[in-house]
XYZ file of C-alpha atoms in Angstrom:
447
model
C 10.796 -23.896 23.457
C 14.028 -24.561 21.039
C 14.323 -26.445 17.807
C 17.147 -26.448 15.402
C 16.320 -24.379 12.319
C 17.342 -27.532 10.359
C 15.012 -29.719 12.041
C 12.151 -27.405 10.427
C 13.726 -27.443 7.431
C 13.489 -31.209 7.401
C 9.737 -31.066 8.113
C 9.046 -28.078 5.218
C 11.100 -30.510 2.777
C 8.501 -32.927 3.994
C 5.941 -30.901 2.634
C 6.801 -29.092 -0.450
C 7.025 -32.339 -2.997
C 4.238 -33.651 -4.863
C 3.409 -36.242 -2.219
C 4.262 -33.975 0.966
C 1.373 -31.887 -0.367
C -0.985 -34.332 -1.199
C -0.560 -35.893 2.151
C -0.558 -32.722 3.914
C -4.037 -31.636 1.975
C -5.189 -34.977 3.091
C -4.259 -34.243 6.549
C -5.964 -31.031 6.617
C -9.108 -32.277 4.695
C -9.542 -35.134 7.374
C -9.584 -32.452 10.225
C -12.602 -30.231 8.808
C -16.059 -30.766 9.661
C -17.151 -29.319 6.445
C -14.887 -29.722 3.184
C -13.759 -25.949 1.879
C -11.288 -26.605 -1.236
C -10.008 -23.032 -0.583
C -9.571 -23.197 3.437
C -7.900 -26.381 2.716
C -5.219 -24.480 0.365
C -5.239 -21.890 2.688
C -4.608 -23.997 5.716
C -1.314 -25.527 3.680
C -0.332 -22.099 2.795
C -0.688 -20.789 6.684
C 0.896 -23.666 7.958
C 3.966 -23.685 5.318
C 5.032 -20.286 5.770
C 4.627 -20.565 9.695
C 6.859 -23.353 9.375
C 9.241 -20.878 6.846
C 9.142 -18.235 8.697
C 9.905 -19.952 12.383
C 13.250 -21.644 10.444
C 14.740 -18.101 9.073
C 14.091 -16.669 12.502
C 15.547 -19.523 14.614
C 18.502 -19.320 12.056
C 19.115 -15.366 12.590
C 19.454 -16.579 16.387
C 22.580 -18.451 15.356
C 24.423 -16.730 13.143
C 24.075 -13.926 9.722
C 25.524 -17.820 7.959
C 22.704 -20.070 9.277
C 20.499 -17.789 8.186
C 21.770 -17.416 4.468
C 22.121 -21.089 4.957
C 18.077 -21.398 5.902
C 17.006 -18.571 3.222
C 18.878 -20.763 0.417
C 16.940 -23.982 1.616
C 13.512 -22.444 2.310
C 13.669 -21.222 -1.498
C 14.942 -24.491 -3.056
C 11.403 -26.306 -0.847
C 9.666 -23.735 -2.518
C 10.688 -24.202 -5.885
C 10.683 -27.637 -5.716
C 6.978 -27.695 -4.992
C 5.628 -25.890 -8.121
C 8.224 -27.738 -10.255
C 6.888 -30.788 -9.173
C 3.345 -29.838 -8.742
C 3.718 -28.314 -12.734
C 5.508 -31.185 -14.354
C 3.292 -34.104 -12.894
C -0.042 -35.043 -13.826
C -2.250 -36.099 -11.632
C -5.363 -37.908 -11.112
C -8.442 -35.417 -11.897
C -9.467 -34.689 -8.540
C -5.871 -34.156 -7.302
C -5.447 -32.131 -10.578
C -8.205 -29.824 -9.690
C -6.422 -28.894 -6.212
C -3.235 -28.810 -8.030
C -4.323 -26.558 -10.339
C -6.576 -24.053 -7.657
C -2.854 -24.011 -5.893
C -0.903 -22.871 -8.655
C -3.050 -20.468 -9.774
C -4.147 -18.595 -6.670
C -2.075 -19.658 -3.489
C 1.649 -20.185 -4.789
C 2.593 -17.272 -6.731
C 1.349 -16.045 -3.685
C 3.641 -17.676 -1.052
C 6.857 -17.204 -3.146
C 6.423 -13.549 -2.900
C 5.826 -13.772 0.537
C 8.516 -15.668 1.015
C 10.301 -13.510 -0.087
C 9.479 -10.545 1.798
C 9.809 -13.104 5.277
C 13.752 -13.435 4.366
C 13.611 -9.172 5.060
C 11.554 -9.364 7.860
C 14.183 -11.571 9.463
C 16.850 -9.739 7.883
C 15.348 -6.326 9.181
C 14.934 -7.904 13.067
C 18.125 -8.816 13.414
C 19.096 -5.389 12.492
C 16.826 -3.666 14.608
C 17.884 -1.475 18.169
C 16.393 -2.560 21.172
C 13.382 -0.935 21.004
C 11.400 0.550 17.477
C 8.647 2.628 16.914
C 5.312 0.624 16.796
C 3.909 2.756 14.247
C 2.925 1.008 11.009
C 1.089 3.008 9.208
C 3.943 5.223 7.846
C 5.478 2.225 6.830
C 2.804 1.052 4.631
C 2.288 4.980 2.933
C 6.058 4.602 2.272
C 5.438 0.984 0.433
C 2.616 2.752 -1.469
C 4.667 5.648 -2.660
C 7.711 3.367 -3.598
C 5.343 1.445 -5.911
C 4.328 4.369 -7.637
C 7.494 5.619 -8.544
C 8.395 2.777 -10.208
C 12.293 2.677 -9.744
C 14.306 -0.043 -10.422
C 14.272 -3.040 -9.080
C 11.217 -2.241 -7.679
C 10.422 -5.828 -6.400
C 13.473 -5.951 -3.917
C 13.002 -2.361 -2.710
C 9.558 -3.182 -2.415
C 10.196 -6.638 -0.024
C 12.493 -4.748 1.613
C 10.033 -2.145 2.863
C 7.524 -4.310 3.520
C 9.510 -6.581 5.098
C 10.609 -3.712 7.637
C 6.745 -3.911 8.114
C 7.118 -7.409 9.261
C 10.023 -6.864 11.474
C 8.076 -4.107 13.650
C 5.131 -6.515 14.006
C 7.155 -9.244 15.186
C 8.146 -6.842 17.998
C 4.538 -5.933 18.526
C 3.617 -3.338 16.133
C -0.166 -3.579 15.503
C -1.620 -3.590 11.716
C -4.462 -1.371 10.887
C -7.729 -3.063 9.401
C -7.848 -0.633 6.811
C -4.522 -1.564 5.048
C -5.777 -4.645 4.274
C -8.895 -3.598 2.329
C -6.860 -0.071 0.434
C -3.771 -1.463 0.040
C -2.524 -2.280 -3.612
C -2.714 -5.873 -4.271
C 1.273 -6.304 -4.023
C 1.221 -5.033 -0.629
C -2.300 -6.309 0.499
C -1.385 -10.010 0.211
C 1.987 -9.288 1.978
C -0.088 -7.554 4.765
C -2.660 -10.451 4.597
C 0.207 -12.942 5.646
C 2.076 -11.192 7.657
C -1.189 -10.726 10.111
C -1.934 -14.180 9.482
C 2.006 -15.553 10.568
C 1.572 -13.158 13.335
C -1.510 -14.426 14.623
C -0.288 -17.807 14.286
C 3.198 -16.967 15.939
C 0.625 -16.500 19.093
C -1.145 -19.501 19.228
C 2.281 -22.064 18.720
C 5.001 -22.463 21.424
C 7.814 -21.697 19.124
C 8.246 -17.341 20.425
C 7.091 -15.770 22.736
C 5.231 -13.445 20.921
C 5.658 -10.684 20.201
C 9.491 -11.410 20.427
C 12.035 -8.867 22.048
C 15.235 -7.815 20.336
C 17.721 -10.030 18.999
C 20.209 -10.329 21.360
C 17.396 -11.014 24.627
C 16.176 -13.599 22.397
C 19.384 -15.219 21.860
C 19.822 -14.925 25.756
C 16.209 -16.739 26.184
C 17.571 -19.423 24.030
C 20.524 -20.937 25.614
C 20.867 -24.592 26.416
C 20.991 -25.238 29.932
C 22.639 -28.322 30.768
C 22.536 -29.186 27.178
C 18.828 -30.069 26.605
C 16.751 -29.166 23.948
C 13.229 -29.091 23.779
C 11.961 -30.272 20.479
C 8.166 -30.956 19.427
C 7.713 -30.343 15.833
C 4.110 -31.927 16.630
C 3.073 -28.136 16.666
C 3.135 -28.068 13.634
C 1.519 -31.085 12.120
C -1.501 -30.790 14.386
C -1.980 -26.893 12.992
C -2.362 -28.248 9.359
C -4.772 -30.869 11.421
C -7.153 -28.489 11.992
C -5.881 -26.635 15.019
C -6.297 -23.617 16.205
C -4.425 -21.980 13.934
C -5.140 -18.997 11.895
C -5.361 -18.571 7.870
C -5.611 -15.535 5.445
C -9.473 -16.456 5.090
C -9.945 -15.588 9.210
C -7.272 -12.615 9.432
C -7.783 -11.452 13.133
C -6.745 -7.877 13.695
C -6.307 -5.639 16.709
C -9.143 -2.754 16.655
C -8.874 0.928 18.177
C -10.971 3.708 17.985
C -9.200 5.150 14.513
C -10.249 1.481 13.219
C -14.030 1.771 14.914
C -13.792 5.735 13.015
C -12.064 4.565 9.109
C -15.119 1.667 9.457
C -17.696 3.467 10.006
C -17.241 4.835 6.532
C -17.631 2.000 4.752
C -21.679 2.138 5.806
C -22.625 5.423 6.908
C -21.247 8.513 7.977
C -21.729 7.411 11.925
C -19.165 9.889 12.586
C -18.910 12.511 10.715
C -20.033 15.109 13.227
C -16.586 13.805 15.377
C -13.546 16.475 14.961
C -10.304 14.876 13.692
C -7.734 15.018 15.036
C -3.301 14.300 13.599
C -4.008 10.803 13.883
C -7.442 10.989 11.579
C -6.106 13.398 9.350
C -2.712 11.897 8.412
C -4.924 8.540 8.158
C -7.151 10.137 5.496
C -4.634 11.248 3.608
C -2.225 8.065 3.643
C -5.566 6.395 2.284
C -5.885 8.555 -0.645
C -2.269 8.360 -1.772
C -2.906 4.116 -1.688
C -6.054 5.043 -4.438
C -3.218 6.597 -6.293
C -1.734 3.442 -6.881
C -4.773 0.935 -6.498
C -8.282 2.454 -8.199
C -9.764 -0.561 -6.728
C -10.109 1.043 -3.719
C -14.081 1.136 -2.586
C -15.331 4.390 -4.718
C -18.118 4.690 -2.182
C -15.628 4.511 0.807
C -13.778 7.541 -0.480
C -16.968 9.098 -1.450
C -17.644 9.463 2.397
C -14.471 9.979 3.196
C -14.488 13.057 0.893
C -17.563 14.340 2.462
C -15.852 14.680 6.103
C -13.150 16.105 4.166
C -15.334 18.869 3.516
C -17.234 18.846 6.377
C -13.806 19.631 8.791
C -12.268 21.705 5.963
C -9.142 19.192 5.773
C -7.188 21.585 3.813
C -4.185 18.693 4.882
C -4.995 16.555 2.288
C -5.013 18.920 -0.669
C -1.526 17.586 -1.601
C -3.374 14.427 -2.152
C -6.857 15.197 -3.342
C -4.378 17.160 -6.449
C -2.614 14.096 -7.191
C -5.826 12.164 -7.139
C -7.505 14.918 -9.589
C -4.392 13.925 -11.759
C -5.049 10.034 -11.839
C -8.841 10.068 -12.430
C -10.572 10.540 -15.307
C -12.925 13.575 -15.676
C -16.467 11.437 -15.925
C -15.208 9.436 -12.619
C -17.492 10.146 -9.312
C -14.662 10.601 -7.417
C -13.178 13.384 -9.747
C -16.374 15.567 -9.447
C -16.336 14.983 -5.402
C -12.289 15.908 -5.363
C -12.573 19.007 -7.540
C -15.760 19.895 -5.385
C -13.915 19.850 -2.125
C -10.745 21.323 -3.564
C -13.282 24.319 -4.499
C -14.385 24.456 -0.851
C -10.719 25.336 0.566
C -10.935 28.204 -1.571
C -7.300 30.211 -1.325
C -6.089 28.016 1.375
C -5.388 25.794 -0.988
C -3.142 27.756 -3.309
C 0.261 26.786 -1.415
C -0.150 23.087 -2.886
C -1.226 23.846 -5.940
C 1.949 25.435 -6.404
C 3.586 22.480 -4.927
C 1.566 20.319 -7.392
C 2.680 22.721 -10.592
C 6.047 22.870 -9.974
C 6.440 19.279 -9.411
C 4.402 18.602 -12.542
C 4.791 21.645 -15.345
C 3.290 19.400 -17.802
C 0.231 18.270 -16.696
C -3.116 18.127 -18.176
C -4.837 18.872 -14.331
C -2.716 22.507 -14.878
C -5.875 24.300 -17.246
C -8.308 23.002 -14.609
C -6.215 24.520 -11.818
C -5.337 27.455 -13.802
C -9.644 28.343 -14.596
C -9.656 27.900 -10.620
C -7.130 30.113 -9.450
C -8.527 32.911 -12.145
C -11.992 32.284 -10.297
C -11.159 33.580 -6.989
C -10.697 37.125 -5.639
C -7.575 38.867 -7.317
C -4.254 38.911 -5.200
C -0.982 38.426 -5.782
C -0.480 35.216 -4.763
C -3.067 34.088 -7.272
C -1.680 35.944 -10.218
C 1.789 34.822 -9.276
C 0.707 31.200 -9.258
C -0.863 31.641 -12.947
C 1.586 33.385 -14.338
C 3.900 30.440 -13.227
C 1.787 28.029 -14.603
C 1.834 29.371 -17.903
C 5.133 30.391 -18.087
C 6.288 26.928 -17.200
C 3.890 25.567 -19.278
C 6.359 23.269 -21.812
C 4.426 23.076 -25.376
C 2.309 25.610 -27.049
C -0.717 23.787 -27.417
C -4.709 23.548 -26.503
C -3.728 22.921 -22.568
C -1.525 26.142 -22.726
C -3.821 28.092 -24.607
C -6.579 27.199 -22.272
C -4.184 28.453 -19.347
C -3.961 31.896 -21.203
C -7.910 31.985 -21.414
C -7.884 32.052 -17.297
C -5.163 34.704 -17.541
C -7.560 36.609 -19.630
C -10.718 35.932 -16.914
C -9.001 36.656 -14.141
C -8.202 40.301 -15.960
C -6.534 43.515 -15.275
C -3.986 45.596 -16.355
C -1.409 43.062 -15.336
C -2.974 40.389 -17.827
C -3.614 42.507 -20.820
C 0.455 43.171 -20.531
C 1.364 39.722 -19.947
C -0.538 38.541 -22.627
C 0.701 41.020 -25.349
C 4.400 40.005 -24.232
C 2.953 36.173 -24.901
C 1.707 36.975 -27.920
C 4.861 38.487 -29.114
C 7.204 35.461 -28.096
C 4.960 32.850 -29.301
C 7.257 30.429 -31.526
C 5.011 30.247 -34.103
C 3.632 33.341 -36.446
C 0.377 31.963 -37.443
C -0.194 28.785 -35.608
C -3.366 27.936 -33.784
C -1.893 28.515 -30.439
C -1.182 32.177 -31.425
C -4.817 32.649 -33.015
C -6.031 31.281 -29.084
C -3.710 33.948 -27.687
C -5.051 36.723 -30.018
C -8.647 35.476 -28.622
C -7.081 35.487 -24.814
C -5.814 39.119 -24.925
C -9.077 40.666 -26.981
C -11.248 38.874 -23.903
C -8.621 39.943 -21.170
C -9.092 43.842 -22.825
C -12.746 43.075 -22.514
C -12.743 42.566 -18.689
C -10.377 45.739 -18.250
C -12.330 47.639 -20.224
C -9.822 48.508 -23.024
């Protein structure tokens, strides 16, 4: 079914003044059995970003112009509504919606918005066939938010809306993403599954759509007519069938049965992971990285079959995690615990996790558990570079030379001495806790 991308922009016009979303709340409340402020906002929201969404797709089909065109005009609607919505008072029931809009649902759709104008942008750039794997996608969004680079909030769309592009073609969201995710990417995934869901149950695509070009060829007039019913979308904010962010459908496979299961029990904890489970896991604790209001009791369990398979995978993670959380926090005592259980094996990232962070205050706690373990090389290696590349001469470093002084041996009384004797400062307290660290380390030789 075809209709001109301008023809939807008439109708969003429609709705995005004052009185186009009165009427259109009116609409919507008229339709419900029972009256739900919130499902009524939500319905408006659904239904105006369907209707956004269908117009920047229809104008990719045209031309890279229409759809500048579209994006232009889609973000004027939208501004125009909380202008208008903001500068008008209204009577005190209509004020009350207003003012449940503006502070939850709007800020809301323009970001959303936003991230829709990549998602088209990203389609029409796609090849004719993608990967449907999503959940690299969203580890990717979660690491760019924690760096922090600049102009984060375009960089950020524009992963996310790569996200959207892949589930227009299909691509299936996991459950999980939408109750880990930070709360920049969670609402983004929240309507993207909702516009997806709705993209089924409306004539507008086939969905999910093919790429670009086959849906330009599906699209061609033939004999000149054009089938337009915008009805569609006036009998969705009617109370059709429609979906909304408070009813998010999702697709479920056994991973999603298995991540679940957590969230109650430990139903299957006695089931061996496999790649999938394990690269799961740890894409989950990298999202707590960036959003601690992730379930604590969730990753409590998840922690548990952690240690119950011996998942030395995730110790890249579970380090950075020990770096985030503070020491009283359940989750700390549970990470350090299971980081205690790989023993050696998980040496290799703690090097990883001290080079790529020689300042640290999670370096004395790694240093007192490397000096714990069996003597070998790659253990006083590993200490010795933590100290050395240890940047101030301070508590944290003089802790580090306490474990060098545990951990004992020729090796360390030597090391220390040569410490000792390059230490910056001649009577400092970081000297006096080196004189302390080499009369303990000539304890445990014997000396």
């Amino acid at each position: 079914m075809q209709r001109d991308y301008q023809e939807l922009l008439e109708e969003i016009k429609e709705i995005t003044t004052a009185d186009g979303f009165v009427s259109s709340c009116l609409e919507i409340k008229e339709s419900l059995f029972f009256y739900e402020l919130d499902l009524m906002l939500a319905a408006y929201t659904a239904s105006l970003e369907l209707l956004a969404a269908a117009a920047l797709l229809r104008a990719t089909l045209k031309s890279k112009r229409d759809l500048l065109k579209a994006e232009a005009e889609v973000e004027q609607c939208v501004n125009t509504l909380l202008a208008e919505l903001a500068k008008y008072q209204f009577p005190l029931d209509v004020q009350y919606v207003v003012d449940r809009f503006l502070q939850g649902p709007a800020p809301r759709i323009r970001w959303r918005i936003s991230v829709y104008s990549y998602m088209t942008k990203a389609y029409a750039a796609q090849p004719d066939s993608v990967p449907n794997d999503l959940d690299a996608l969203v580890a990717k969004a979660h690491r760019l938010l924690r760096s922090q680079e600049e102009d984060l909030g375009a960089k950020l769309a524009a992963a996310l809306g790569e996200i959207g592009a892949r589930m227009l073609r299909g691509a299936r969201l996991r459950p999980v993403w939408l109750q880990v995710s930070h709360p920049r990417i969670q609402v983004v995934l929240a309507g993207l599954q909702t516009l997806m869901n709705n993209l089924r149950v409306t004539p507008y695509f086939n969905y999910p759509l093919e790429d670009l070009a086959t849906e330009r060829q599906k699209r061609r007039k033939i004999k000149g007519n054009v089938v337009a019913d915008l009805g569609v979308f006036r009998n969705f904010r009617q109370g059709g069938t429609g979906y909304t962010e408070l009813n998010i459908a999702c697709e479920r496979d056994e991973y999603d049965a298995f991540l679940e299961s957590f969230v109650s029990g430990f139903q299957y904890l006695d089931v061996e992971p496999d790649q999938t489970v394990i690269e799961l896991i740890t894409m989950i604790l990298e999202a707590r990285l960036v959003h601690p209001g992730v379930d604590g009791r969730f990753l409590l369990r998840l922690l548990v079959y952690c240690n119950r398979w011996k998942l030395i995978q995730v110790s890249d993670a579970i380090l950075e995690l020990l770096a985030e959380l503070d020491w009283d926090d359940p989750l700390f005592y549970e990470s350090w615990s299971l980081l205690n259980s790989f023993s050696g094996r998980a040496l290799p990232a703690m090097r990883r996790f001290a080079r790529a962070h020689r300042d640290s205050p999670l370096l004395p706690y790694l240093a007192l558990f490397v000096s714990s373990g069996r003597p070998s090389k790659r253990r006083w290696s590993l200490l010795k570079e933590i100290f050395e590349h240890y940047p101030e001469e301070n508590e944290d470093k003089a802790h580090i030379a306490l474990s060098i002084a545990r951990y004992g041996g020729e090796d360390a009384v030597a090391y220390l001495e040569q410490g000792l004797n390059s230490a910056k400062h001649a009577n400092g307290p970081y000297k006096k806790a080196l004189e302390k660290a080499l009369a303990e380390a000539k304890r445990e030789t014997g000396n």
